[in-house]
mmCIF file of C-alpha atoms in Angstrom:
data_model
loop_
_atom_site.group_PDB
_atom_site.id
_atom_site.type_symbol
_atom_site.label_atom_id
_atom_site.label_comp_id
_atom_site.label_asym_id
_atom_site.label_seq_id
_atom_site.Cartn_x
_atom_site.Cartn_y
_atom_site.Cartn_z
ATOM 1 C CA MET A 13 29.913 31.843 20.738
ATOM 2 C CA SER A 14 33.462 31.400 20.356
ATOM 3 C CA VAL A 15 35.244 31.899 16.902
ATOM 4 C CA ARG A 16 36.099 28.309 16.657
ATOM 5 C CA GLU A 17 32.317 27.178 17.294
ATOM 6 C CA ARG A 18 31.050 29.649 14.733
ATOM 7 C CA LYS A 19 33.648 28.304 12.306
ATOM 8 C CA GLU A 20 32.599 24.885 12.782
ATOM 9 C CA ARG A 21 28.905 25.701 12.446
ATOM 10 C CA GLU A 22 29.684 27.666 8.987
ATOM 11 C CA ARG A 23 31.560 24.500 7.877
ATOM 12 C CA ALA A 24 28.982 22.326 8.763
ATOM 13 C CA SER A 25 26.466 24.540 7.118
ATOM 14 C CA ARG A 26 28.437 24.598 3.827
ATOM 15 C CA ARG A 27 28.627 20.890 4.013
ATOM 16 C CA ARG A 28 25.131 20.470 4.198
ATOM 17 C CA MET A 29 24.494 22.923 1.389
ATOM 18 C CA ILE A 30 27.133 20.970 -0.789
ATOM 19 C CA VAL A 31 25.087 17.942 -0.214
ATOM 20 C CA SER A 32 21.745 19.462 -0.646
ATOM 21 C CA THR A 33 22.976 21.094 -3.758
ATOM 22 C CA ALA A 34 24.360 17.917 -5.129
ATOM 23 C CA ARG A 35 21.101 15.938 -4.538
ATOM 24 C CA LYS A 36 18.903 18.515 -6.118
ATOM 25 C CA LEU A 37 21.183 18.840 -9.338
ATOM 26 C CA ALA A 38 21.186 14.907 -9.609
ATOM 27 C CA GLU A 39 17.460 14.898 -9.250
ATOM 28 C CA ASP A 40 17.008 17.563 -11.878
ATOM 29 C CA HIS A 41 19.566 16.622 -14.336
ATOM 30 C CA GLY A 42 21.186 13.192 -13.425
ATOM 31 C CA TRP A 43 24.263 12.460 -11.778
ATOM 32 C CA ASP A 44 26.466 13.149 -14.903
ATOM 33 C CA ALA A 45 25.404 16.777 -14.260
ATOM 34 C CA VAL A 46 26.862 16.960 -10.833
ATOM 35 C CA THR A 47 30.455 18.207 -11.220
ATOM 36 C CA THR A 48 32.614 20.174 -8.638
ATOM 37 C CA ARG A 49 32.492 23.062 -11.119
ATOM 38 C CA ARG A 50 28.871 23.093 -11.380
ATOM 39 C CA LEU A 51 28.414 22.716 -7.574
ATOM 40 C CA ALA A 52 30.944 25.301 -7.032
ATOM 41 C CA GLU A 53 28.956 27.727 -9.346
ATOM 42 C CA ARG A 54 25.626 26.747 -7.548
ATOM 43 C CA ILE A 55 26.847 27.272 -3.847
ATOM 44 C CA GLU A 56 28.769 30.395 -4.813
ATOM 45 C CA TYR A 57 31.789 29.035 -3.247
ATOM 46 C CA SER A 58 35.407 28.187 -4.954
ATOM 47 C CA GLN A 59 36.251 24.765 -6.144
ATOM 48 C CA PRO A 60 38.917 24.568 -3.413
ATOM 49 C CA VAL A 61 36.181 25.346 -0.712
ATOM 50 C CA LEU A 62 34.410 22.429 -2.057
ATOM 51 C CA TYR A 63 37.424 20.234 -1.973
ATOM 52 C CA SER A 64 38.068 21.150 1.668
ATOM 53 C CA HIS A 65 34.947 19.437 2.608
ATOM 54 C CA PHE A 66 34.694 16.627 0.175
ATOM 55 C CA ARG A 67 38.016 15.008 -1.679
ATOM 56 C CA SER A 68 35.912 13.713 -4.858
ATOM 57 C CA LYS A 69 32.538 13.364 -6.223
ATOM 58 C CA LYS A 70 32.638 9.751 -4.907
ATOM 59 C CA GLU A 71 32.428 11.413 -1.487
ATOM 60 C CA ILE A 72 29.724 13.630 -2.334
ATOM 61 C CA VAL A 73 27.809 10.898 -3.504
ATOM 62 C CA GLY A 74 28.441 9.082 -0.277
ATOM 63 C CA ALA A 75 27.256 11.810 1.612
ATOM 64 C CA VAL A 76 24.029 12.089 -0.315
ATOM 65 C CA ALA A 77 23.592 8.172 0.068
ATOM 66 C CA LEU A 78 23.869 8.381 3.825
ATOM 67 C CA GLU A 79 21.099 10.934 3.647
ATOM 68 C CA GLY A 80 19.004 8.454 1.684
ATOM 69 C CA PHE A 81 19.605 5.383 4.015
ATOM 70 C CA ALA A 82 18.506 7.443 7.035
ATOM 71 C CA GLU A 83 15.326 8.587 5.002
ATOM 72 C CA LEU A 84 14.840 4.991 3.887
ATOM 73 C CA ALA A 85 15.018 3.657 7.557
ATOM 74 C CA ILE A 86 12.450 6.376 8.620
ATOM 75 C CA ALA A 87 10.098 5.327 5.591
ATOM 76 C CA LEU A 88 10.405 1.543 6.345
ATOM 77 C CA ARG A 89 9.594 2.038 10.065
ATOM 78 C CA ALA A 90 6.749 4.405 9.368
ATOM 79 C CA ALA A 91 5.189 1.807 7.126
ATOM 80 C CA VAL A 92 5.045 -0.670 9.800
ATOM 81 C CA PRO A 93 1.251 -1.049 10.948
ATOM 82 C CA GLU A 94 0.519 -1.408 14.598
ATOM 83 C CA GLY A 95 0.410 -5.191 15.843
ATOM 84 C CA PRO A 96 2.440 -8.602 15.201
ATOM 85 C CA ALA A 97 4.683 -8.900 12.047
ATOM 86 C CA VAL A 98 2.332 -10.610 9.701
ATOM 87 C CA ARG A 99 2.248 -10.688 5.952
ATOM 88 C CA GLU A 100 0.424 -7.270 5.589
ATOM 89 C CA THR A 101 3.515 -5.906 7.781
ATOM 90 C CA VAL A 102 5.951 -7.394 5.116
ATOM 91 C CA ALA A 103 3.856 -6.178 2.186
ATOM 92 C CA ALA A 104 3.732 -2.757 3.581
ATOM 93 C CA VAL A 105 7.572 -2.672 4.144
ATOM 94 C CA ALA A 106 8.148 -3.903 0.616
ATOM 95 C CA ARG A 107 5.762 -1.154 -0.780
ATOM 96 C CA ALA A 108 7.373 1.506 1.210
ATOM 97 C CA TYR A 109 10.794 0.302 -0.020
ATOM 98 C CA THR A 110 9.768 0.494 -3.800
ATOM 99 C CA ASP A 111 7.636 3.525 -3.366
ATOM 100 C CA PHE A 112 10.657 5.290 -1.789
ATOM 101 C CA ALA A 113 13.026 4.161 -4.733
ATOM 102 C CA ALA A 114 10.403 5.221 -7.303
ATOM 103 C CA ARG A 115 10.209 8.817 -5.702
ATOM 104 C CA ASN A 116 13.590 9.295 -5.263
ATOM 105 C CA SER A 117 15.508 7.998 -8.115
ATOM 106 C CA ALA A 118 18.687 9.956 -7.935
ATOM 107 C CA LEU A 119 18.961 9.218 -4.350
ATOM 108 C CA TYR A 120 18.212 5.720 -4.800
ATOM 109 C CA ASP A 121 21.061 5.465 -7.414
ATOM 110 C CA ALA A 122 23.526 7.130 -5.099
ATOM 111 C CA MET A 123 22.402 4.714 -2.569
ATOM 112 C CA PHE A 124 22.821 1.457 -4.684
ATOM 113 C CA SER A 125 24.180 1.952 -8.280
ATOM 114 C CA LEU A 126 26.960 4.620 -8.152
ATOM 115 C CA ASP A 127 30.364 4.158 -6.285
ATOM 116 C CA ASN A 128 29.667 5.840 -3.085
ATOM 117 C CA GLY A 129 32.650 4.548 -1.244
ATOM 118 C CA LEU A 130 30.319 3.408 1.642
ATOM 119 C CA PRO A 131 31.199 -0.303 3.066
ATOM 120 C CA PHE A 132 28.347 -2.431 3.396
ATOM 121 C CA ALA A 133 27.914 -5.292 5.657
ATOM 122 C CA GLY A 134 30.853 -4.980 7.734
ATOM 123 C CA GLU A 135 32.353 -3.316 10.664
ATOM 124 C CA ALA A 136 32.840 -0.016 9.351
ATOM 125 C CA THR A 137 29.278 0.019 8.012
ATOM 126 C CA PRO A 138 27.966 3.696 8.841
ATOM 127 C CA PRO A 139 24.977 3.880 11.263
ATOM 128 C CA PRO A 140 22.207 4.868 8.802
ATOM 129 C CA LEU A 141 23.120 1.941 6.363
ATOM 130 C CA ARG A 142 22.591 -0.259 9.530
ATOM 131 C CA GLU A 143 19.519 1.161 10.553
ATOM 132 C CA ALA A 144 17.954 0.910 6.836
ATOM 133 C CA PHE A 145 18.804 -2.709 7.144
ATOM 134 C CA GLN A 146 17.546 -3.251 10.492
ATOM 135 C CA ALA A 147 14.223 -1.654 9.792
ATOM 136 C CA LEU A 148 13.979 -4.629 6.826
ATOM 137 C CA LEU A 149 15.040 -7.302 9.417
ATOM 138 C CA ASP A 150 12.773 -6.082 12.256
ATOM 139 C CA SER A 151 9.637 -6.609 9.750
ATOM 140 C CA LEU A 152 11.062 -9.905 8.332
ATOM 141 C CA VAL A 153 12.831 -11.463 11.478
ATOM 142 C CA ASP A 154 9.719 -13.471 12.606
ATOM 143 C CA HIS A 155 9.531 -15.253 9.191
ATOM 144 C CA ALA A 156 13.329 -15.966 9.004
ATOM 145 C CA HIS A 157 14.938 -19.135 10.213
ATOM 146 C CA PRO A 158 16.462 -18.275 13.589
ATOM 147 C CA ASP A 159 19.892 -19.180 12.585
ATOM 148 C CA GLU A 160 20.178 -17.183 9.293
ATOM 149 C CA PRO A 161 17.864 -13.970 9.543
ATOM 150 C CA GLY A 162 20.357 -11.790 7.926
ATOM 151 C CA LEU A 163 20.656 -14.126 4.929
ATOM 152 C CA TYR A 164 16.952 -14.173 4.678
ATOM 153 C CA VAL A 165 16.784 -10.358 4.744
ATOM 154 C CA ASP A 166 19.545 -10.149 2.275
ATOM 155 C CA THR A 167 17.725 -12.122 -0.175
ATOM 156 C CA PHE A 168 14.270 -10.302 0.145
ATOM 157 C CA TRP A 169 16.301 -6.979 -0.175
ATOM 158 C CA ALA A 170 17.698 -8.268 -3.247
ATOM 159 C CA ALA A 171 14.482 -9.143 -4.569
ATOM 160 C CA LEU A 172 12.967 -5.801 -3.953
ATOM 161 C CA HIS A 173 16.301 -4.151 -5.384
ATOM 162 C CA GLY A 174 15.885 -6.162 -8.702
ATOM 163 C CA LEU A 175 12.017 -5.232 -8.861
ATOM 164 C CA VAL A 176 13.123 -1.687 -8.549
ATOM 165 C CA ILE A 177 16.070 -1.671 -11.149
ATOM 166 C CA LEU A 178 14.150 -3.768 -13.678
ATOM 167 C CA THR A 179 11.021 -1.868 -13.485
ATOM 168 C CA ARG A 180 12.833 1.811 -13.526
ATOM 169 C CA ALA A 181 14.725 0.389 -16.885
ATOM 170 C CA GLY A 182 11.407 -0.778 -18.590
ATOM 171 C CA ARG A 183 12.247 -4.462 -18.396
ATOM 172 C CA LEU A 184 9.240 -4.982 -16.337
ATOM 173 C CA PRO A 185 6.002 -3.138 -16.859
ATOM 174 C CA ALA A 186 5.158 -0.718 -13.816
ATOM 175 C CA ASP A 187 1.188 -1.397 -13.960
ATOM 176 C CA HIS A 188 2.148 -4.899 -12.476
ATOM 177 C CA ALA A 189 4.211 -3.533 -9.672
ATOM 178 C CA SER A 190 1.906 -4.260 -6.985
ATOM 179 C CA ASP A 191 1.116 -7.563 -8.155
ATOM 180 C CA ARG A 192 4.846 -8.353 -7.981
ATOM 181 C CA ILE A 193 5.076 -7.231 -4.509
ATOM 182 C CA THR A 194 1.957 -9.390 -3.169
ATOM 183 C CA LEU A 195 3.816 -12.322 -5.106
ATOM 184 C CA LEU A 196 7.184 -11.602 -3.528
ATOM 185 C CA VAL A 197 5.804 -11.320 -0.164
ATOM 186 C CA SER A 198 3.483 -14.751 -0.558
ATOM 187 C CA ARG A 199 6.676 -16.560 -1.286
ATOM 188 C CA PHE A 200 8.834 -14.972 1.550
ATOM 189 C CA VAL A 201 5.870 -15.042 4.155
ATOM 190 C CA ALA A 202 4.362 -18.421 5.292
ATOM 191 C CA ARG A 203 1.709 -16.468 7.298
#
């Protein structure tokens, strides 16, 4: 292995360590606890080393969010049962989405609530975001109007997101979360 390859591998390893440390810190103490000083202490590198990988906390949040979108896409695809896309498929995907959000609150915040600098719904949208949206689209496309499947999925996603945020904030009782998913799916899926 060349010196250059070794340095690139070490740099990639440090970057992964920064992202995983930021994520762990946010999960344990919230995003306000994620500071460059605290991250530098935890990874045992100086702040300038941290800044050589990320120019700002926003970029760190974006890197964590990208991991989250990749994980969400996997969770959504894993929830799809074998067979045709029927109401049960959509319900399983909706539950996988809300379960993911409940299990990963700091990660979900990085993905959807914090300024992460990631472009949504455009040419520059990173692949993990596209893959997560595609996982939703694939489970709903058979139920959408052929001319506007994206709009249909956007609206379903917005409803799921609203349920997640309102439940987390205590505005909706958590003990009826499953009933809300059932109702939402029944309104979006005809069969």
